[in-house]
Short mmCIF file of C-alpha atoms and ligand atoms in Angstrom, two decimals:
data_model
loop_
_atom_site.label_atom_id
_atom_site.label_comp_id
_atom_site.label_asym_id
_atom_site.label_seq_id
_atom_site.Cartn_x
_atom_site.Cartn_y
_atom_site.Cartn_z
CA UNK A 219 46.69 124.78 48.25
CA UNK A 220 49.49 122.48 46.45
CA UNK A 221 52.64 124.82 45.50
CA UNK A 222 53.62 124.78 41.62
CA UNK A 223 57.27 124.11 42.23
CA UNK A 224 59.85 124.06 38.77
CA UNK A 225 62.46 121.41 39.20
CA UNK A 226 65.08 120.30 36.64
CA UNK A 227 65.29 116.55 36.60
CA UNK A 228 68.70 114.71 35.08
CA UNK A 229 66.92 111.91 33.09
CA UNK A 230 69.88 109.33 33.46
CA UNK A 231 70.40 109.41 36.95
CA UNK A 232 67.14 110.95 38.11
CA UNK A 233 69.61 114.15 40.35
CA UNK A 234 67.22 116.82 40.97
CA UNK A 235 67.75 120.22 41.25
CA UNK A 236 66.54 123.53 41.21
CA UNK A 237 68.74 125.00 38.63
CA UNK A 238 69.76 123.90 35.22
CA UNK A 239 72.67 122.07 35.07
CA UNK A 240 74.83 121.55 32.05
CA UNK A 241 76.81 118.39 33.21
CA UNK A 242 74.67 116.11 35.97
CA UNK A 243 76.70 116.58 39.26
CA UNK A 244 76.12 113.01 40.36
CA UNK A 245 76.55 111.10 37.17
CA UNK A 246 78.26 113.53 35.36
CA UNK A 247 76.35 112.74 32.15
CA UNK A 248 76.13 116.01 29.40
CA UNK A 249 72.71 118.00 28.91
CA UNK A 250 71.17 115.55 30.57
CA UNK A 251 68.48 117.86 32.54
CA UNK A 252 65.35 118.45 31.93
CA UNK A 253 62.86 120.96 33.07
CA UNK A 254 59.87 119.42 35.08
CA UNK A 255 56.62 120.53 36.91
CA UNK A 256 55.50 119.54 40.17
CA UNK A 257 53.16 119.84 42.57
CA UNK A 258 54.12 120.41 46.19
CA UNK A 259 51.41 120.49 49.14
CA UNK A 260 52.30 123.18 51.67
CA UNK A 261 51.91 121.09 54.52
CA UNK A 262 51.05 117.16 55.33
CA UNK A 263 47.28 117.54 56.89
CA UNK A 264 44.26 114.74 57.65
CA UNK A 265 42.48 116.69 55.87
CA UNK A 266 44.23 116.66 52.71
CA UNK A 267 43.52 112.38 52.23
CA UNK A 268 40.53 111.04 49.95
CA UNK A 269 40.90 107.52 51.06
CA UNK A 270 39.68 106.17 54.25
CA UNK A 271 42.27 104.17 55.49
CA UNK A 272 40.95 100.68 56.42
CA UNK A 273 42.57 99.31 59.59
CA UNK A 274 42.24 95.26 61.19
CA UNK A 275 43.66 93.67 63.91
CA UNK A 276 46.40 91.07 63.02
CA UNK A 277 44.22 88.28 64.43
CA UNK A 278 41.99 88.79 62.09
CA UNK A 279 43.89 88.46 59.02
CA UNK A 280 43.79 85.19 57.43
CA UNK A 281 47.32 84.36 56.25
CA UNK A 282 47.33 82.26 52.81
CA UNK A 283 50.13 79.92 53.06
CA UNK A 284 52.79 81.16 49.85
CA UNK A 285 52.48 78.52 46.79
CA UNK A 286 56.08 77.72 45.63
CA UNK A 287 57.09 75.62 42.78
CA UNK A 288 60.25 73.91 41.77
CA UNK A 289 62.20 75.65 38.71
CA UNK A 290 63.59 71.92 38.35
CA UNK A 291 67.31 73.36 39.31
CA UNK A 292 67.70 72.29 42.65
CA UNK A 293 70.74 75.15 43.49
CA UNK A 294 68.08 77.70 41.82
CA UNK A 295 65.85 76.22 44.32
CA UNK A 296 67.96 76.67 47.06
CA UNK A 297 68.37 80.56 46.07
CA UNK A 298 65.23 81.32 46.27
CA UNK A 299 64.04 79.57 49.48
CA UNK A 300 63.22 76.73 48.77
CA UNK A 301 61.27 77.31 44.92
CA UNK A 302 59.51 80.06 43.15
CA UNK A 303 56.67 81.77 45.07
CA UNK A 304 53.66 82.42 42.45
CA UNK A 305 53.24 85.77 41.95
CA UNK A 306 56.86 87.21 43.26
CA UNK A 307 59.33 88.75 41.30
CA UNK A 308 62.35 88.00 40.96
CA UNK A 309 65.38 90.24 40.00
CA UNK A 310 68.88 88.50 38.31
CA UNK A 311 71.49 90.89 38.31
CA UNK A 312 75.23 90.28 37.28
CA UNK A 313 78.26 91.49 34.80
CA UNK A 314 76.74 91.34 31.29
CA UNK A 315 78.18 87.87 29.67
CA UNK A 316 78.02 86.21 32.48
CA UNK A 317 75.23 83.84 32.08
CA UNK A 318 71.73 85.20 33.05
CA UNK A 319 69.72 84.88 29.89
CA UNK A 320 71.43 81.38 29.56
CA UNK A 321 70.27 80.04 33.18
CA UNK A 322 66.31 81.79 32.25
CA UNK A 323 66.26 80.19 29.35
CA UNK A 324 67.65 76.77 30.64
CA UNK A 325 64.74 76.82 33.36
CA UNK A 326 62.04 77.21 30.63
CA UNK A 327 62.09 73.49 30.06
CA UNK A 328 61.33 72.25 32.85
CA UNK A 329 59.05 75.11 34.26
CA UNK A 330 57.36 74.79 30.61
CA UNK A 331 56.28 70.94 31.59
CA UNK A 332 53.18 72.54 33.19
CA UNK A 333 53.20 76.51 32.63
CA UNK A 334 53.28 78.96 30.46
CA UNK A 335 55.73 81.26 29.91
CA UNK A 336 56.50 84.20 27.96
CA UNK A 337 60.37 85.10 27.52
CA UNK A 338 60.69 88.75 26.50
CA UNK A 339 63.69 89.90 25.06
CA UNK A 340 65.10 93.35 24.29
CA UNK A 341 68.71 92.44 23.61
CA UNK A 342 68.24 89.31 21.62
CA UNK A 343 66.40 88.43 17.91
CA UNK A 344 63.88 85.37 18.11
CA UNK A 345 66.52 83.66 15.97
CA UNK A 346 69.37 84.52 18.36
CA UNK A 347 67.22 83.26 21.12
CA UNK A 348 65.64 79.90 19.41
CA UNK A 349 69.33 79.26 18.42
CA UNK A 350 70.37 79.42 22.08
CA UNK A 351 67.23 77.50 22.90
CA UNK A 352 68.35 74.26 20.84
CA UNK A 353 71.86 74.37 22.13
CA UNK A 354 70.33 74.19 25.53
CA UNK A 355 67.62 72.01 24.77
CA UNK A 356 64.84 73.90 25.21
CA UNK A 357 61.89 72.78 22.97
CA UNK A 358 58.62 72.89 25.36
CA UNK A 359 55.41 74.34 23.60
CA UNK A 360 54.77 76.20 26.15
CA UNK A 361 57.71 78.98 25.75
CA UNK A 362 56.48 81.91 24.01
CA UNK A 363 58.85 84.21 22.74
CA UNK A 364 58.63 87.84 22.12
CA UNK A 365 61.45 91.00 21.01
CA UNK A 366 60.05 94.15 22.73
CA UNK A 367 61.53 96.83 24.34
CA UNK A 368 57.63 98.50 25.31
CA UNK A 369 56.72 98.23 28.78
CA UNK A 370 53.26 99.30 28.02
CA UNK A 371 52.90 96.16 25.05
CA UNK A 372 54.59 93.78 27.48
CA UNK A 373 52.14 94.48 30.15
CA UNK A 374 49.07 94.52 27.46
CA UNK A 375 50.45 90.83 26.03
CA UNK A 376 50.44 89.69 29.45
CA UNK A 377 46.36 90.81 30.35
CA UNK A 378 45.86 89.34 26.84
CA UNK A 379 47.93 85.68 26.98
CA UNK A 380 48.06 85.36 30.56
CA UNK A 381 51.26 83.34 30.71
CA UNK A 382 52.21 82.09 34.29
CA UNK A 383 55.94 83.06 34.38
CA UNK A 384 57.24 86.27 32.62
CA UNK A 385 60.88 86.81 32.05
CA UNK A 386 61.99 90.22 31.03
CA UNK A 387 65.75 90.23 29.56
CA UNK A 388 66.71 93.17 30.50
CA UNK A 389 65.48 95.88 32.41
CA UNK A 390 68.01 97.88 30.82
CA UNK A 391 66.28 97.76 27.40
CA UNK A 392 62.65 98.34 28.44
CA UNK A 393 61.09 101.57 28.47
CA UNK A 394 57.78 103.09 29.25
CA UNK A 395 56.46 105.54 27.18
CA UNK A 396 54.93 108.17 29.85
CA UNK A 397 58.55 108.55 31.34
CA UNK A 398 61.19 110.53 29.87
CA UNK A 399 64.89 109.66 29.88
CA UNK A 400 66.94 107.34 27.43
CA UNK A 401 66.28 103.20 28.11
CA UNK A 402 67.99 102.17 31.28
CA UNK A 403 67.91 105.99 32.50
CA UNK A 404 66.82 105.41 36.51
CA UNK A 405 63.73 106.98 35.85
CA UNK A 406 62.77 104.10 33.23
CA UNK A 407 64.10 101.24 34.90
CA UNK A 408 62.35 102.34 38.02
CA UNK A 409 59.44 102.70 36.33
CA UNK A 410 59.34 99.40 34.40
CA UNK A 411 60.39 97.58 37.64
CA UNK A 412 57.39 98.98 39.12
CA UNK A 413 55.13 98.45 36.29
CA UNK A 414 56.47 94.59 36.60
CA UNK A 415 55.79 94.04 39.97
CA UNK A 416 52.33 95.25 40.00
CA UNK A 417 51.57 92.90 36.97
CA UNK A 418 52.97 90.33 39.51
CA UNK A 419 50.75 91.32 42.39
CA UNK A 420 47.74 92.01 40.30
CA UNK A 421 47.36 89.10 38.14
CA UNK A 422 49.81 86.13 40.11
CA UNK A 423 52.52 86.14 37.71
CA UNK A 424 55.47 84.81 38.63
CA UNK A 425 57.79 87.31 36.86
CA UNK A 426 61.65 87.12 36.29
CA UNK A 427 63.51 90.84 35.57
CA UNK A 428 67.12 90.41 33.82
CA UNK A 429 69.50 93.14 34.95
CA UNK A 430 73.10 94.21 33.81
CA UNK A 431 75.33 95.39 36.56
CA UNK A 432 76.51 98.45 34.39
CA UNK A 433 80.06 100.01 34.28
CA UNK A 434 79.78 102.56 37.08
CA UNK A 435 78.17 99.94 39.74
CA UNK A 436 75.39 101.11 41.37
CA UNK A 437 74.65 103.65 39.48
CA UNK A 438 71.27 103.01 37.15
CA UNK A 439 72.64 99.19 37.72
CA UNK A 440 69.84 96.61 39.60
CA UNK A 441 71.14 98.19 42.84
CA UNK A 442 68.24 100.94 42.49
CA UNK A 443 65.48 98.12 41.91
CA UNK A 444 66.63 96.00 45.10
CA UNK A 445 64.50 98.16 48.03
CA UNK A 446 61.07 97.43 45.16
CA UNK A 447 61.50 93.76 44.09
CA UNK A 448 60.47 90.63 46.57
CA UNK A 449 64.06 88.68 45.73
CA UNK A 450 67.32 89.98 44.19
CA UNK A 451 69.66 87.15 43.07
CA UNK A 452 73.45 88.23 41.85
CA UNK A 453 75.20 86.30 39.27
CA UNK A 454 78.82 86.29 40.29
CA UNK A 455 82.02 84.39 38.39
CA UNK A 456 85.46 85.04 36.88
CA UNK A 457 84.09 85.22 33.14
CA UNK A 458 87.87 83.16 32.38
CA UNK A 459 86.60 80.49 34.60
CA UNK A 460 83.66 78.15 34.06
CA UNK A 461 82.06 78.20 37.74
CA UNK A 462 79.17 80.81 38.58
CA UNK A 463 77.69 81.60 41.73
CA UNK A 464 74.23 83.02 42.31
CA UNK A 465 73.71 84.50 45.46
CA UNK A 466 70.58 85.83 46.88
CA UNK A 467 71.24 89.15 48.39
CA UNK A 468 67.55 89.78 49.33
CA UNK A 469 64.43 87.79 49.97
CA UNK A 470 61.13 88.17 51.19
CA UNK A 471 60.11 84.11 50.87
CA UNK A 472 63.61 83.06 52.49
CA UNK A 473 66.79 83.79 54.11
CA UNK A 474 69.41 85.71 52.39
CA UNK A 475 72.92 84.98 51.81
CA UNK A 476 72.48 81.38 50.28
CA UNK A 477 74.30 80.55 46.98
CA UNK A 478 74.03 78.07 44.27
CA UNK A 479 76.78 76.99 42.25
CA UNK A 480 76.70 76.61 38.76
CA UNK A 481 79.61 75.21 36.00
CA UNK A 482 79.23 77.13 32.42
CA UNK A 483 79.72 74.32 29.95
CA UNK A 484 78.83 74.21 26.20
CA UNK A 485 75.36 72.74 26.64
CA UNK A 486 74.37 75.55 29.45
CA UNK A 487 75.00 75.68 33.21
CA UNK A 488 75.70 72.31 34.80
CA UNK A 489 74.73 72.15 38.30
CA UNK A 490 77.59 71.85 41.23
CA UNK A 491 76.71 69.37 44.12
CA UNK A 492 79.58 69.90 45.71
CA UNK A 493 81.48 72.96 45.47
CA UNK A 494 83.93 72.52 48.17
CA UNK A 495 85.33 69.87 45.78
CA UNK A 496 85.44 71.93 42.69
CA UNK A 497 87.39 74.77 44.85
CA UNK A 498 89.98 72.57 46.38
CA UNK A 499 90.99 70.82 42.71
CA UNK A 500 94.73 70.97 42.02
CA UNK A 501 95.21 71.69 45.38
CA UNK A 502 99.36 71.24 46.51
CA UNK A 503 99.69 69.46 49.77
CA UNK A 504 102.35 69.43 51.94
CA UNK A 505 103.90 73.41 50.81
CA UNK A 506 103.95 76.58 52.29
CA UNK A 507 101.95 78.99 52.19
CA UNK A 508 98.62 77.08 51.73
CA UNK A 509 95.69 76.62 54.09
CA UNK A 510 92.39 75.27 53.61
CA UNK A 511 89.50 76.92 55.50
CA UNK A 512 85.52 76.18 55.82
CA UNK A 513 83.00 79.37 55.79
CA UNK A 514 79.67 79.38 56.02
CA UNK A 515 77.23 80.88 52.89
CA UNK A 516 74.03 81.16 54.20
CA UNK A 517 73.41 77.26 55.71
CA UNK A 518 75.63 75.90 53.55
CA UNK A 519 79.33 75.18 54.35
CA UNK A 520 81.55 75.83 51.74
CA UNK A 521 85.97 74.88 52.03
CA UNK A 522 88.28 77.40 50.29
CA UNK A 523 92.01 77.36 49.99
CA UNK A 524 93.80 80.82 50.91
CA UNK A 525 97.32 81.08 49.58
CA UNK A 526 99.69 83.49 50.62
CA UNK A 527 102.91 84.46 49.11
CA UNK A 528 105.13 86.54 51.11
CA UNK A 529 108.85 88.07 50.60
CA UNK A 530 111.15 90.37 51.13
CA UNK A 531 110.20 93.55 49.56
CA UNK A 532 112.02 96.15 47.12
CA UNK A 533 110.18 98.91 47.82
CA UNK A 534 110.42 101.53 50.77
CA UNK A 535 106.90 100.70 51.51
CA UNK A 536 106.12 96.91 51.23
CA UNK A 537 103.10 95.75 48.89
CA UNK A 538 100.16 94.10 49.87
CA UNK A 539 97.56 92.37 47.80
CA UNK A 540 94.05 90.78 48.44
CA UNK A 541 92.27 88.59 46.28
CA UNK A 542 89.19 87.80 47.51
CA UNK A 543 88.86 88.33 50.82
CA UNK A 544 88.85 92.09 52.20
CA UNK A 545 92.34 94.22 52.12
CA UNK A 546 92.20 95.86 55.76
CA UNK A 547 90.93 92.20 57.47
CA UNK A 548 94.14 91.14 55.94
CA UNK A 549 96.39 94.55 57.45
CA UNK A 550 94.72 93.85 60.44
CA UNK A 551 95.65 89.80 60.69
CA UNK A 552 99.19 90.86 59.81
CA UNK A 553 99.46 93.25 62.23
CA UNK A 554 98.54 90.63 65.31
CA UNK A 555 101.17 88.36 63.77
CA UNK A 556 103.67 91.07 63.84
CA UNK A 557 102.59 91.79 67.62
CA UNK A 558 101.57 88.32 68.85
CA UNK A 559 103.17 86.37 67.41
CA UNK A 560 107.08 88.26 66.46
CA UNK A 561 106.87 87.76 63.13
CA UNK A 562 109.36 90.54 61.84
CA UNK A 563 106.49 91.44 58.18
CA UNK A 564 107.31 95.37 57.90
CA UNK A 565 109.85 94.98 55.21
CA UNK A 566 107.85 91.86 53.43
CA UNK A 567 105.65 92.19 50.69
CA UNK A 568 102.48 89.69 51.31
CA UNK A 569 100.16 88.60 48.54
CA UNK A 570 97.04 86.61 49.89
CA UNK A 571 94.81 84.99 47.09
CA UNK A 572 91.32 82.47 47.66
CA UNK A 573 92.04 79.77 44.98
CA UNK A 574 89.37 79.94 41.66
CA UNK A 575 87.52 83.75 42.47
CA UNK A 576 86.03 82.76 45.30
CA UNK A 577 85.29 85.37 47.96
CA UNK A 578 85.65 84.58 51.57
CA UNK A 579 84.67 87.48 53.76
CA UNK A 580 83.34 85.38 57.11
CA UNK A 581 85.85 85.99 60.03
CA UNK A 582 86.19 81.84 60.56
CA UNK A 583 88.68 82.20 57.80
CA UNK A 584 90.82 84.57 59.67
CA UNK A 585 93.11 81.83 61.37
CA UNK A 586 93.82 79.84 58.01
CA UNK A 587 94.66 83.11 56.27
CA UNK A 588 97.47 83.59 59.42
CA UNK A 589 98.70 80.50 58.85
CA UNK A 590 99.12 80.93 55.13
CA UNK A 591 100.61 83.84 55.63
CA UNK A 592 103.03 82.52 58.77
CA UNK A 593 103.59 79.37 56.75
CA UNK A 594 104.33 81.45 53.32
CA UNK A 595 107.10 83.86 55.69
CA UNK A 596 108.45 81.14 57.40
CA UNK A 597 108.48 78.32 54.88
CA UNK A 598 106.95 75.56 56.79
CA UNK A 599 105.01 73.04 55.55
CA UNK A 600 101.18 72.99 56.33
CA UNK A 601 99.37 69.62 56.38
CA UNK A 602 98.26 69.12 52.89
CA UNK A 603 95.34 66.98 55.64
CA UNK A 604 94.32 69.88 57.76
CA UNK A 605 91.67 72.45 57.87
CA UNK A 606 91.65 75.22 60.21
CA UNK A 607 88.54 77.81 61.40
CA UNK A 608 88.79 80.68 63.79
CA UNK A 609 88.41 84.02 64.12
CA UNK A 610 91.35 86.35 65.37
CA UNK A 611 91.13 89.30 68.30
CA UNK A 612 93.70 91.94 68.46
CA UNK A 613 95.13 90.13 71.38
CA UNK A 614 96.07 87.33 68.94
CA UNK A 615 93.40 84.97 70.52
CA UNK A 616 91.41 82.85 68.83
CA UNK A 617 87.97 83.34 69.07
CA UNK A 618 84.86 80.73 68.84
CA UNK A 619 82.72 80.25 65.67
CA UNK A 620 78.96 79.33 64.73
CA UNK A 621 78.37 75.62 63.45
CA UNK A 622 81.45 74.36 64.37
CA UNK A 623 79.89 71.12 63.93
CA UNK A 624 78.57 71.37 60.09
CA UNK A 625 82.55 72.66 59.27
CA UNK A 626 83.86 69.90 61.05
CA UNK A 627 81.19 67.51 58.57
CA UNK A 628 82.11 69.40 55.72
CA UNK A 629 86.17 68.50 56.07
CA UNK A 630 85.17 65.10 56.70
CA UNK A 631 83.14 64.62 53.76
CA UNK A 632 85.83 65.87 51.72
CA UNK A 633 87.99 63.67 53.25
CA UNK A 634 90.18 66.03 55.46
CA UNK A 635 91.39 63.99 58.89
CA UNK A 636 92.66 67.08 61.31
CA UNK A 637 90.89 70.22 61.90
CA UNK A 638 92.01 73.10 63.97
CA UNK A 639 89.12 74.87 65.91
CA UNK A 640 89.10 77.80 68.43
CA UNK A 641 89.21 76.29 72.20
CA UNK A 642 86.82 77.76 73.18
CA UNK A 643 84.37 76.54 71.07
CA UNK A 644 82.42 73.32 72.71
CA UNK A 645 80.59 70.43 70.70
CA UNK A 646 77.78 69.31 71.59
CA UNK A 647 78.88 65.89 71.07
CA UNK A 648 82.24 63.79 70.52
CA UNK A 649 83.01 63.65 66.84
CA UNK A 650 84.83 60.23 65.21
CA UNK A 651 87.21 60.09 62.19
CA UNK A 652 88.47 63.38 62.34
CA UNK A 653 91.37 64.55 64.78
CA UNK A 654 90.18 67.88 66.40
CA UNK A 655 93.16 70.08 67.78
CA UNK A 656 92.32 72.70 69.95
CA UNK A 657 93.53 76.06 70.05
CA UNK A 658 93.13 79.53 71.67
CA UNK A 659 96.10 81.82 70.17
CA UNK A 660 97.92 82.52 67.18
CA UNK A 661 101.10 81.85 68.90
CA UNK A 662 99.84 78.69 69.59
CA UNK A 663 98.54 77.44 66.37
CA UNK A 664 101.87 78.54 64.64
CA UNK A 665 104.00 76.33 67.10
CA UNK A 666 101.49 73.28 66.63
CA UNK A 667 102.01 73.35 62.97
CA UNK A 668 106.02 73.70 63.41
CA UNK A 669 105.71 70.88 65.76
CA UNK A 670 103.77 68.41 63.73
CA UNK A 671 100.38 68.94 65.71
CA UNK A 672 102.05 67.53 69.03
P1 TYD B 291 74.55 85.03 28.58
O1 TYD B 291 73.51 84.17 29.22
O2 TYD B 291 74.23 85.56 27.23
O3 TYD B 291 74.96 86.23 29.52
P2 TYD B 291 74.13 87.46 30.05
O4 TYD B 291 72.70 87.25 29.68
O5 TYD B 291 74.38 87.43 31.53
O6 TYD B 291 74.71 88.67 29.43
O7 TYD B 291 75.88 84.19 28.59
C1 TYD B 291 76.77 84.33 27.61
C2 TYD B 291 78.01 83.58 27.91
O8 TYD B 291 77.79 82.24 28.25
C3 TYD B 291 78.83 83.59 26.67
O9 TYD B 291 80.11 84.08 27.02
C4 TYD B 291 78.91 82.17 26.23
C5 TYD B 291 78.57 81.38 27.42
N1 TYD B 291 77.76 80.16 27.13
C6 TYD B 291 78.32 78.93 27.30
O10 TYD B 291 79.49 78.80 27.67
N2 TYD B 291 77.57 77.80 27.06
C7 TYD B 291 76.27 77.88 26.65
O11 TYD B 291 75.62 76.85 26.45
C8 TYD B 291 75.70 79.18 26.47
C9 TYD B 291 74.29 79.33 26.01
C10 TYD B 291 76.47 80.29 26.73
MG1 MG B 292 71.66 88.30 28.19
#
């Protein structure tokens, strides 16, 4: 016999509990609860299913091989795996402002060459939009255009008009009308998500879901969606600077981890070739406290400079900042200098910063960030020519790396001649134009730099 069970519900965070509430103890919204019914079987029994579950062996499943198509921007590509997989659904999170609806609407053009596509837009008036839609050159007859914030009409237009690609701008604004709670409530976004992605599976529409990364984070954000969509992509970028990045933080048709890199300029997002080029510009050469480093996103490598400032502090306790990469990597790496290497850093305040927003969280950046730092205490000059990978152990040793061989490439390319790699690390083969020194401690490396690489 299922148990009638009275639960209150908060409708913007989706906290249950079974007591009223007059302030939501997880979001801490006002009258936010709401009384609900449910049903609750006693206990989970055989008995209790109406559906005979049908069971194969694996063999015997026919696999069809996943259709992708090109969205005609090759880093978008890249994001996704390689294309769009017909039928998936895609979800593109980031700060609001910082260029989602612009990079949708920019792929309409080309994806409109041969599909259909209906662009659905909560936020935006068809005049707002169509004005956008000339700036960026948009002017296919096969982008449809629609302002609705109604799940349930979205999904009825879609039955109706069958467009291939659906883009829903944003999740935030939608709302279905048997769910209670306020547009972009958890409840409702859930729901919509849902409601999207079984339009995708159903009919093979390749849908696109728009979603603002709100004020508190992760709360009612995309975050919730990423465990029910096939791909979540995150919009990342200094809003003051022009470069994006979109980084896929989840896929089901690829690996994870891979970014594109995008420039904002006034006729829409340019694409960036070569972003290891765009992140050293204006680089100084030959200073302190300055090294260049290559890390890995996903397959591609990337170089990034790390600057580090460092002197003598006022305080009783001495300050420490970290700009993009992560505060207690950086505690750590200053502690095995102070250890391994007798640099005297209690009573010096140290500012590290990655140059243009960039984040750099891979451990192969560890040994340039040391040197920065050694280089910004000690005042000597790094090698405006030299790049340097390795990851650091608490014994100050210098630890080996994964695709030595595509950093070393990358340095080249860019048209660095010395690279400083962990010892231990082996190549597979002997590389030309590009002088590889060899070390296996941070004592080491420091001395090599104070002693012109000899
Ligand atoms: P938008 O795509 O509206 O952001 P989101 O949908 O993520 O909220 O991007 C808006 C920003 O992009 C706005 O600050 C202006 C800038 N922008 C350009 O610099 N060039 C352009 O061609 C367009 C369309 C927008
Ligand atoms: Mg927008």
């Amino acid at each position: 016999m299922p148990k009638i069970k009275q639960v209150y519900i908060c409708t913007q965070c989706g906290y249950e509990s079974p007591k009223w509430y007059g302030q939501c103890p997880q979001c801490k919204e006002w009258s936010t609860f709401e009384e609900k019914t449910v049903q609750q079987s006693s206990q989970v029994s055989p008995a209790g299913s109406s559906k005979a579950l049908e069971i194969k062996p694996i063999g015997s499943i026919k696999g069809s091989s996943e259709m992708r198509f090109s969205t005609g921007l090759k880093e978008l590509d890249r994001v996704l795996g390689g294309g769009l997989v017909v039928g998936s659904l895609t979800l593109v999170g980031g700060d609001p402002g910082i260029g989602k609806s612009t990079l949708m609407l920019q792929i309409c053009q080309y994806l409109g060459q041969d599909k259909t596509i209906l662009y659905v837009s909560g936020e935006e008036s068809m005049s707002q939009i169509k004005l956008r839609a000339e700036r960026l050159q948009v002017n296919t007859n096969n982008l449809y255009l629609a302002c609705e914030t109604n799940v349930e009409s979205v999904l009825a237009a879609c039955l109706l008009n069958q467009p291939e690609i659906l883009i829903v701008d944003s999740v935030q604004t939608m709302m279905c009308e048997r769910v209670s709670g306020t547009p972009g409530s958890v409840s409702q976004i859930k729901e919509a998500t849902a409601a999207f992605m079984h339009l995708a599976k159903e009919q093979g529409i390749t849908v696109f879901v728009i979603g603002h990364v709100t004020k508190e984070g992760a709360l009612a954000g995309p975050k919730v969606l990423e465990h029910m969509v096939d791909t979540v992509l995150y919009f990342e970028g200094d809003k003051n600077l022009n470069h994006r990045i979109l980084r896929t933080v989840k896929n089901r048709f690829g690996s994870t981890n891979e970014i594109g890199v995008f420039d904002m300029q006034n006729g829409g997002l340019i694409e960036v070739d070569n972003p290891s080029k765009m992140f050293l510009e204006g680089r100084p050469e030959n200073v302190p406290g300055t090294c260049v480093t290559c890390i890995l996103e996903g397959t591609r490598p990337v170089l990034a400079e790390i600057q580090a400032l460092v002197s003598k502090t006022g305080y009783p306790v001495p300050r420490r900042m970290a700009s993009g990469i992560d505060f207690n990597r950086m505690a750590l790496l200053i502690a095995v200098l102070e250890k391994r290497a007798n640099f005297v850093l209690y009573n010096q305040d140290a500012y590290v910063n990655v140059v243009g927003g960039f984040k750099v969280l891979e451990t192969a950046a560890d040994l340039a960030i040391v040197l920065a730092i050694a280089s910004g205490f000690s005042d000597f000059e790094m090698p405006g020519d030299l790049i340097a990978v390795g990851e650091i152990g608490l014994s100050g040793e210098i630890r080996a790396v994964s695709f030595l061989e595509k950093r070393i490439k990358e340095a080249q390319k860019l048209g660095f001649s010395k690279i400083m790699v962990p010892s231990r690390n082996k190549l597979s083969h002997p590389i030309e134009g590009i002088e590889i020194i060899r070390v296996s401690s941070v004592s080491q490396a420091i001395y090599k730099i104070r002693n012109n690489l000899q």
